PDB file of C-alpha atoms in Angstrom:
ATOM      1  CA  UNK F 198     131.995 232.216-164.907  1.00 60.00           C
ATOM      2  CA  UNK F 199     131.165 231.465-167.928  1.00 75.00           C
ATOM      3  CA  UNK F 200     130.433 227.235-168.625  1.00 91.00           C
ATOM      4  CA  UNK F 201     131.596 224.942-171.494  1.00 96.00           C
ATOM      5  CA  UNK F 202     131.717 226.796-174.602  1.00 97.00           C
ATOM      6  CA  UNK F 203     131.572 224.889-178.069  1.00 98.00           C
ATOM      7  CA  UNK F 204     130.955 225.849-181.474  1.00 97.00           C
ATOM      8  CA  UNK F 205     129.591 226.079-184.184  1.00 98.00           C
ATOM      9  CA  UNK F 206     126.011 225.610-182.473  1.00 97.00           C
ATOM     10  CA  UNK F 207     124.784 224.202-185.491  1.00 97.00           C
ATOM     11  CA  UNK F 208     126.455 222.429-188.912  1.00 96.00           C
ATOM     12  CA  UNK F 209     125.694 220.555-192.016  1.00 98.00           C
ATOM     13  CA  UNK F 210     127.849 219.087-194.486  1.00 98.00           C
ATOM     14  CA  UNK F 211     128.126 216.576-197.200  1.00 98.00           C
ATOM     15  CA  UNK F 212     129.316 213.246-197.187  1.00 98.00           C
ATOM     16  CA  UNK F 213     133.134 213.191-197.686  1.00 98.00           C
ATOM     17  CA  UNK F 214     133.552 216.809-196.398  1.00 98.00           C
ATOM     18  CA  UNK F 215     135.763 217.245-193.464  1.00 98.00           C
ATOM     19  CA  UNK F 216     134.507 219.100-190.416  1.00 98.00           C
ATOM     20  CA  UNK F 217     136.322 220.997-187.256  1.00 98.00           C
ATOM     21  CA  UNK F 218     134.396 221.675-183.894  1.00 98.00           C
ATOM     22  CA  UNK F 219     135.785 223.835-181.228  1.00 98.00           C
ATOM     23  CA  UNK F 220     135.470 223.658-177.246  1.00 98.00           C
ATOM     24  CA  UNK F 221     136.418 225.924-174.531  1.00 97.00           C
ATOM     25  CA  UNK F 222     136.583 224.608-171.410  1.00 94.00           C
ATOM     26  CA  UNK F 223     135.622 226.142-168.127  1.00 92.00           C
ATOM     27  CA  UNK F 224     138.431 228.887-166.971  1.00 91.00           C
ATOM     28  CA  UNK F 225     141.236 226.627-164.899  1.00 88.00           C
ATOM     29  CA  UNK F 226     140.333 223.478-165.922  1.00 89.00           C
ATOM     30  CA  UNK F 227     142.890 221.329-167.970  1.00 90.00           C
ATOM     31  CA  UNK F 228     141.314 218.610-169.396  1.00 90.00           C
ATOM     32  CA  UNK F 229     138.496 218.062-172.264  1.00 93.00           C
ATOM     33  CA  UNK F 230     136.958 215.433-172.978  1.00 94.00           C
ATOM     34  CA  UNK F 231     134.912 215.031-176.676  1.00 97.00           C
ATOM     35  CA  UNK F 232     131.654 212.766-176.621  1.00 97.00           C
ATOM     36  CA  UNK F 233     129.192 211.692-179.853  1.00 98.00           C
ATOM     37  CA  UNK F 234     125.627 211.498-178.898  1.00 98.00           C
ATOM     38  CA  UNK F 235     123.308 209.704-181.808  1.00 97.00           C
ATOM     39  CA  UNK F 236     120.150 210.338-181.622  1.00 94.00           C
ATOM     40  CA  UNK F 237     117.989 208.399-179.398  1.00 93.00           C
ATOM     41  CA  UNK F 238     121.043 206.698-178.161  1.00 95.00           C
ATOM     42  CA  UNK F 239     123.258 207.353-174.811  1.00 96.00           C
ATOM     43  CA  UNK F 240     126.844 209.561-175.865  1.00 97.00           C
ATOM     44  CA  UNK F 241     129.750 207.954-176.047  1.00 96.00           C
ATOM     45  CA  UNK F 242     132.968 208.762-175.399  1.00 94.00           C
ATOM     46  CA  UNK F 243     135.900 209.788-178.656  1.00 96.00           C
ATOM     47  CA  UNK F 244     138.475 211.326-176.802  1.00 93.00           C
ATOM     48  CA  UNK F 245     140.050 212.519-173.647  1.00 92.00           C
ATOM     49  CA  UNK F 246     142.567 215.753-173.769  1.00 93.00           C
ATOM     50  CA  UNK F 247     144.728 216.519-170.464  1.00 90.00           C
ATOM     51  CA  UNK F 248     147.577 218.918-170.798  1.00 89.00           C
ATOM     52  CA  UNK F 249     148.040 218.992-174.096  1.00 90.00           C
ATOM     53  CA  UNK F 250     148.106 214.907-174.303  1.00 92.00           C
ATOM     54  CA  UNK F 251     145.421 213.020-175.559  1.00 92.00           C
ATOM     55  CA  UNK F 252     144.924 210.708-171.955  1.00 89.00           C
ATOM     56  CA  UNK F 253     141.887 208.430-173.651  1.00 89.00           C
ATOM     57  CA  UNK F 254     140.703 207.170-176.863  1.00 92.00           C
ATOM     58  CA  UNK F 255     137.226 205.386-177.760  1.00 92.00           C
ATOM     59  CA  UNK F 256     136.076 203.106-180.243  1.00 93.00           C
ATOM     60  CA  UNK F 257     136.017 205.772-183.135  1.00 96.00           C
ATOM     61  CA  UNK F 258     138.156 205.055-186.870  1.00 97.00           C
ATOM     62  CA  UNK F 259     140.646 207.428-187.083  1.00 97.00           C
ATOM     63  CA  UNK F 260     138.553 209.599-189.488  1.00 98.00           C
ATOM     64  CA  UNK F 261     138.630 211.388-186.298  1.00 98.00           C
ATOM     65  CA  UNK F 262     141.347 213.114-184.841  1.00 98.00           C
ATOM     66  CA  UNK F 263     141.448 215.744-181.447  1.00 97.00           C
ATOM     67  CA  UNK F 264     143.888 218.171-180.041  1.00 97.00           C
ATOM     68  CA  UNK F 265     144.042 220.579-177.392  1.00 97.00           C
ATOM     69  CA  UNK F 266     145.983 223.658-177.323  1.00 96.00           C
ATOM     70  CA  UNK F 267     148.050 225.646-174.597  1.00 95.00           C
ATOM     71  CA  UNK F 268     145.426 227.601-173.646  1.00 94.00           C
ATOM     72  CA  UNK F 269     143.096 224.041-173.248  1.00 95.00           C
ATOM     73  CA  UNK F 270     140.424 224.157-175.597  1.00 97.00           C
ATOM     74  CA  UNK F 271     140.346 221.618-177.776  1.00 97.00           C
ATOM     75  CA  UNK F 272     139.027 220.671-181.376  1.00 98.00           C
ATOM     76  CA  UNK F 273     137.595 217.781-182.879  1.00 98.00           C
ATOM     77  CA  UNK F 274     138.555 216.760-186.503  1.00 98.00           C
ATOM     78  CA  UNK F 275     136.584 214.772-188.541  1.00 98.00           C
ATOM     79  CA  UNK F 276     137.596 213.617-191.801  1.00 98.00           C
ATOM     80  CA  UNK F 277     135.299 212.046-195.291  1.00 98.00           C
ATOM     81  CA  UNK F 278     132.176 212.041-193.353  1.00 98.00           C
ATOM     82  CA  UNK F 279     129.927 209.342-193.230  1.00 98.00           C
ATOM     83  CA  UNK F 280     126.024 210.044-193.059  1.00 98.00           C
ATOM     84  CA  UNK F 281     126.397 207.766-189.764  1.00 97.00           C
ATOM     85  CA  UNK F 282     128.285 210.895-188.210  1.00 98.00           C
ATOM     86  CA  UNK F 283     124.889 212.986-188.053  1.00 98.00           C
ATOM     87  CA  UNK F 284     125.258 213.296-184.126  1.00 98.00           C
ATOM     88  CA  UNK F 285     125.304 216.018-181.082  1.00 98.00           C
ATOM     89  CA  UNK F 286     129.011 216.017-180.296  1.00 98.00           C
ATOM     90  CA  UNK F 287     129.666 217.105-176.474  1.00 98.00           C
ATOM     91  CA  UNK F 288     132.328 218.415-175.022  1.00 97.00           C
ATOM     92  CA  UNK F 289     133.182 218.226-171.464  1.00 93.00           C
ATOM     93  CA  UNK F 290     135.908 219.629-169.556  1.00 89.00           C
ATOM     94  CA  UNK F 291     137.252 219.282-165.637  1.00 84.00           C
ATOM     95  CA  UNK F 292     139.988 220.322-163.722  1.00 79.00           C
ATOM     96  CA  UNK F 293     142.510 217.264-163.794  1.00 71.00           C
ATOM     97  CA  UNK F 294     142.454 213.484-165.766  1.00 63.00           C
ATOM     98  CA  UNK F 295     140.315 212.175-163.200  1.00 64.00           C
ATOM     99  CA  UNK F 296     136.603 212.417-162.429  1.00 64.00           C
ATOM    100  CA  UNK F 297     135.917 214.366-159.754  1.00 62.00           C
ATOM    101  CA  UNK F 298     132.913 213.596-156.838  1.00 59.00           C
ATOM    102  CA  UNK F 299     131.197 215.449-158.957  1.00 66.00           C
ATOM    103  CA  UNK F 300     131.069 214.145-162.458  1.00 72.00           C
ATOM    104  CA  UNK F 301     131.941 216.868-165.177  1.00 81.00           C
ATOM    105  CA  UNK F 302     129.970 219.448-167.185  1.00 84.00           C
ATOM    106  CA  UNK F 303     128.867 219.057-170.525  1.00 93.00           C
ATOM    107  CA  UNK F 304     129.054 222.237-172.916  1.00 96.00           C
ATOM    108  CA  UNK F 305     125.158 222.946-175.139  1.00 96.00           C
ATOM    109  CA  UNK F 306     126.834 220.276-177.807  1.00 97.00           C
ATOM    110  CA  UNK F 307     127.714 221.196-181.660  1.00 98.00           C
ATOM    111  CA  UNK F 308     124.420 218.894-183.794  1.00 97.00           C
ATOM    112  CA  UNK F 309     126.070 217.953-186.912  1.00 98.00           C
ATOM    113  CA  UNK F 310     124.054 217.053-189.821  1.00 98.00           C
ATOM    114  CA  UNK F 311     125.613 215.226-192.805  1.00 98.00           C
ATOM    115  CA  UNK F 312     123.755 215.085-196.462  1.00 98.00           C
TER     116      UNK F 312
ATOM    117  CA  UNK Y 194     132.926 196.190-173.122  1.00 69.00           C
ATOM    118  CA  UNK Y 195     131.535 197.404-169.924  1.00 75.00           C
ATOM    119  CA  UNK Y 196     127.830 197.875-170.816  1.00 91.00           C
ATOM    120  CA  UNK Y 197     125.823 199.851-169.060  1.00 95.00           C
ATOM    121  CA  UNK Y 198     121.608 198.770-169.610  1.00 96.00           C
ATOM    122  CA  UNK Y 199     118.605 201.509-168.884  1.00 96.00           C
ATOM    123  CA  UNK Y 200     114.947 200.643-169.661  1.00 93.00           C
ATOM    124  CA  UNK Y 201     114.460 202.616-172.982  1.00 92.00           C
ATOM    125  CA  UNK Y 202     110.876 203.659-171.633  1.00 91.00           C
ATOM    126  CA  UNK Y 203     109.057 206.000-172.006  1.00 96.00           C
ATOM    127  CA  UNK Y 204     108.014 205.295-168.111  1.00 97.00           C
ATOM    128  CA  UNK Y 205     104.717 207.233-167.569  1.00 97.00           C
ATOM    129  CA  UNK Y 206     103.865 208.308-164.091  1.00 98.00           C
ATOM    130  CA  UNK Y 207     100.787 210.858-162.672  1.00 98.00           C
ATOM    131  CA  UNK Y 208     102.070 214.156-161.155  1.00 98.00           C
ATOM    132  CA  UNK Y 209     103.210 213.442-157.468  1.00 98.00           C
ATOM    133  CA  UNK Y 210     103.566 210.189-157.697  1.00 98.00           C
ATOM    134  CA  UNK Y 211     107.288 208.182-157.527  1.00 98.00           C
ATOM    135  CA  UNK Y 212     109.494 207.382-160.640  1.00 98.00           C
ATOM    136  CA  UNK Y 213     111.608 204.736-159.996  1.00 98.00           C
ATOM    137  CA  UNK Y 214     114.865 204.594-163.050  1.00 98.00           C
ATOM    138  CA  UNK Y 215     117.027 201.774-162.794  1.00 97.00           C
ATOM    139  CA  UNK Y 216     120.290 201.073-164.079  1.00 97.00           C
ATOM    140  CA  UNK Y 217     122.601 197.598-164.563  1.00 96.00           C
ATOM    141  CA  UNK Y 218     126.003 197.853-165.483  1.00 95.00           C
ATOM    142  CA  UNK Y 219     128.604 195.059-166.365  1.00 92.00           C
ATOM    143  CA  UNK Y 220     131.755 196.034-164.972  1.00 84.00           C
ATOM    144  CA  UNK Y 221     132.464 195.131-161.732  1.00 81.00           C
ATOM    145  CA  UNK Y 222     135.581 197.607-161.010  1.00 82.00           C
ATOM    146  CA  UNK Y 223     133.256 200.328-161.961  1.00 82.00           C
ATOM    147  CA  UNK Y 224     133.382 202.568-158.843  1.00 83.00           C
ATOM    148  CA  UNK Y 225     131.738 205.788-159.685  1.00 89.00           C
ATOM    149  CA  UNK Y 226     128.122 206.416-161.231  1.00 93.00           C
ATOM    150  CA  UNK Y 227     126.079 209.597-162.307  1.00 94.00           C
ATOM    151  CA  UNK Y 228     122.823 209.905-163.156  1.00 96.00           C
ATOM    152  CA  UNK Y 229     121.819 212.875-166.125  1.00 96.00           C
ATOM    153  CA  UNK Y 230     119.058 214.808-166.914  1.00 97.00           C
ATOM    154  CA  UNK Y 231     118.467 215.133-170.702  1.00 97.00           C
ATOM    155  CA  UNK Y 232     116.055 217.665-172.012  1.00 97.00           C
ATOM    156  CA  UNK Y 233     115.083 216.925-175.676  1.00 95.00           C
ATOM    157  CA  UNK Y 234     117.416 218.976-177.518  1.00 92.00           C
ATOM    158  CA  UNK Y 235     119.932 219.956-175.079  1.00 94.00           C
ATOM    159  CA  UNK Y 236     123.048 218.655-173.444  1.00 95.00           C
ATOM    160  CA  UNK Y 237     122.984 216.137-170.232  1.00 95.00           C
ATOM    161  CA  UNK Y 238     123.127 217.785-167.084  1.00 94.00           C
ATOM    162  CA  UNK Y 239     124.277 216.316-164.067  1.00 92.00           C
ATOM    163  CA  UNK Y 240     121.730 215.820-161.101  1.00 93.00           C
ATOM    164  CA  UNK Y 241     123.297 213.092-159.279  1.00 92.00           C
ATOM    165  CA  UNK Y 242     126.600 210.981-158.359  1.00 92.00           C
ATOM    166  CA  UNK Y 243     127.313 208.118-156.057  1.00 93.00           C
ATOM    167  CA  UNK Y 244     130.028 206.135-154.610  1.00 90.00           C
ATOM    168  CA  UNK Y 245     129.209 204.117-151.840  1.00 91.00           C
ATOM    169  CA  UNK Y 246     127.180 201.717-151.721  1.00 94.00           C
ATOM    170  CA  UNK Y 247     123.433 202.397-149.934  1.00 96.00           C
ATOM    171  CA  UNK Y 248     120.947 205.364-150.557  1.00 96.00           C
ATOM    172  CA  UNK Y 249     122.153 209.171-151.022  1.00 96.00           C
ATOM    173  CA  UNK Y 250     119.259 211.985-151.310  1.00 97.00           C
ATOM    174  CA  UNK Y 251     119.420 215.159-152.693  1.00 95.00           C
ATOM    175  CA  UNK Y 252     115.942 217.339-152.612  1.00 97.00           C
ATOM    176  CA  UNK Y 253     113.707 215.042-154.055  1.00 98.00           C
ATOM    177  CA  UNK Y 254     116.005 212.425-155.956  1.00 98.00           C
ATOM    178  CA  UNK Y 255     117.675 209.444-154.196  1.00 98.00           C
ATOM    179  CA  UNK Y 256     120.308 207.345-155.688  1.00 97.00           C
ATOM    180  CA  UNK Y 257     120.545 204.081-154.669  1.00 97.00           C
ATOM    181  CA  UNK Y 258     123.496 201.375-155.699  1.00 96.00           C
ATOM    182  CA  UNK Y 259     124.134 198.000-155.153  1.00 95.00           C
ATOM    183  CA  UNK Y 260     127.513 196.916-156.273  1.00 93.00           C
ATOM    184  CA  UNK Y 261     126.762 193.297-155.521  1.00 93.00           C
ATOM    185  CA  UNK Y 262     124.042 193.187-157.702  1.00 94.00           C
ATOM    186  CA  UNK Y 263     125.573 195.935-160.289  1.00 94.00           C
ATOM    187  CA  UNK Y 264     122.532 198.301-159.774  1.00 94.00           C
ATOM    188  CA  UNK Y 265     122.003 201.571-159.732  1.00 97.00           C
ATOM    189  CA  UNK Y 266     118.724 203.315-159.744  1.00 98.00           C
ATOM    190  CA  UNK Y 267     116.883 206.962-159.304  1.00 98.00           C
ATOM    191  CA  UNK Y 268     114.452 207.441-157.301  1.00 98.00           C
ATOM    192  CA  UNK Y 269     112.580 210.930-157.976  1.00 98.00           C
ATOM    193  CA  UNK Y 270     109.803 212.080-155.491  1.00 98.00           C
ATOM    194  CA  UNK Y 271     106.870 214.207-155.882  1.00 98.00           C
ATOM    195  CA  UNK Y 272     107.122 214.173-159.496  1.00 98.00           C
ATOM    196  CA  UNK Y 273     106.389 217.330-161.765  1.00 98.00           C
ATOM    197  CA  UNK Y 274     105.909 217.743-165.365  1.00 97.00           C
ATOM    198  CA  UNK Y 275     109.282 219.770-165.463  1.00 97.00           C
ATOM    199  CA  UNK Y 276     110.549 216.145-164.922  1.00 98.00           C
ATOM    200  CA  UNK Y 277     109.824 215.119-168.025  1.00 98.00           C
ATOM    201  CA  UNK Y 278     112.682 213.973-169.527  1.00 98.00           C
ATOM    202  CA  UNK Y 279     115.685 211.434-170.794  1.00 98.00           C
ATOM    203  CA  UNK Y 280     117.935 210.128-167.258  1.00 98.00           C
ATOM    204  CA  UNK Y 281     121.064 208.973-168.671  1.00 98.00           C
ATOM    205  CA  UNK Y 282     122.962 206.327-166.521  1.00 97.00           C
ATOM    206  CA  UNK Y 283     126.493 206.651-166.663  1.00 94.00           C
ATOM    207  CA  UNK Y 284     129.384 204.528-164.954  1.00 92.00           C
ATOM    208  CA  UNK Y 285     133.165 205.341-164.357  1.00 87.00           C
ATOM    209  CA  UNK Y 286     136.418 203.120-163.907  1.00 77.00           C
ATOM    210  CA  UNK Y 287     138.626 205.461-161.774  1.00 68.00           C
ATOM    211  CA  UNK Y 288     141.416 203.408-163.482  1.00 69.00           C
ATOM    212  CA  UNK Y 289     140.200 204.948-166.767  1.00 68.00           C
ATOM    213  CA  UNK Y 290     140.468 208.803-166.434  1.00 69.00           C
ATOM    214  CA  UNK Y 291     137.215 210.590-166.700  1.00 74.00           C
ATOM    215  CA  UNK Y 292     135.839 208.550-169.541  1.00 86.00           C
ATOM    216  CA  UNK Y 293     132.101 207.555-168.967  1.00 90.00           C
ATOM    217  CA  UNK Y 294     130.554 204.718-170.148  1.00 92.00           C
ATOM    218  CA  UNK Y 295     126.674 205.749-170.414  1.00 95.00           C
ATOM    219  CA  UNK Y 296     123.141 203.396-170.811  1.00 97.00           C
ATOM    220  CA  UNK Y 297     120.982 204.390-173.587  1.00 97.00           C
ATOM    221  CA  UNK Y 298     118.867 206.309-171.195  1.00 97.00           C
ATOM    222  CA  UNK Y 299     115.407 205.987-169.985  1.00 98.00           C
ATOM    223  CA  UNK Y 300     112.801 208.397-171.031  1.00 98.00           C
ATOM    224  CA  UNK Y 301     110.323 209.754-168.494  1.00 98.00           C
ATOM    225  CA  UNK Y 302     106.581 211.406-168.923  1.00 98.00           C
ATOM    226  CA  UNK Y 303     104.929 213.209-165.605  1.00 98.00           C
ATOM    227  CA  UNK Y 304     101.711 213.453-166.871  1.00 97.00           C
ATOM    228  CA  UNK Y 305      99.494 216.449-165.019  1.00 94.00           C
TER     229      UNK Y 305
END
């Protein structure tokens, strides 16, 4: 089976650009979950996606923006990036809203560079 | 804010020896906690979780928590090289979906 797909792998933009990042979660599970990881720093959490509703919002302006779609995976939208949004964004996915005993799976991460 | 505090490290220890990672958090309804392996460059991966309070082993790492004293730490035995690595603390509120609040992360260095 195949794990948490995102993509692109890689991405750079300029400043004030907008950017999309895609996530496919693992086959039967319903809910994503988006994370931004800064360099050096522990990630922390954007967004939570379950069933098509967004179940969980962190402490992120609402230059960014999430969805999921009926077949689950999700996208994150970020709008007039900031050099401060250079990050690995992480997506996660599992099978319902909760955690289960054992914690969630993070997908290889989209590193977003911004110039 | 919950806050969640890791020694930033880097924690050297010889080959075989005993790394002890530690962990403080601030919430007190948090109820479920995970440590993560971090690579440099790659994702966190998920080595451990723990619920109850006490000691829970798995191969050579132990988790222990204390939810009196807000503590959580990793215990990793017979340390290798291949452990070298960032362990990212991270700390759930079953009231709050799946979100995870994580520490900063503690980098390790098993020196040969």
């Amino acid at each position: 089976d195949a794990g948490v797909t995102q993509s692109p792998t890689h991405l750079i933009k300029t400043r004030g650009q907008q950017v999309t990042l895609r996530c496919s979660p693992i086959s039967g599970h319903k809910s994503v979950s988006w994370y931004q990881q800064v360099l050096g720093q522990g990630p922390q959490f954007i967004f939570q996606y379950y069933e098509k509703e967004e179940r969980g919002r962190g402490n992120f302006p609402d230059r960014f923006s999430a969805r999921q779609f009926p077949n689950y995976s999700s996208e994150l939208n970020v709008n007039a990036l900031l050099l401060g949004d250079s990050a690995l964004y992480l997506c996660a996915s599992s099978l319902w809203s909760g955690l289960s005993n054992y914690g969630y799976t993070f997908g290889s991460g989209t590193r977003l560079t911004v110039v | 804010q919950k806050e969640v505090e890791q020694n930033s490290g880097p924690l050297s220890v010889p080959e075989g020896a005993i790394a002890s990672l530690n962990c403080t958090y601030s919430d007190r309804v948090s109820q479920s906690f995970f440590w993560y392996r971090q690579y440099s460059g790659k994702s966190p991966e998920l080595i451990m979780s723990i619920y109850s309070n006490g000691d829970k082993e798995d191969g050579r790492f132990t988790a222990q928590l204390n939810k009196a004293s807000q503590y959580v730490s990793l215990l990793i035995r017979d340390s290798q090289p291949s452990d070298s690595a960032t362990y990212l603390c991270a700390v759930n509120d079953n009231n709050a979906g799946n979100m995870l609040t994580f520490g900063g992360g503690t980098r390790l260095m098993v020196k040969p």
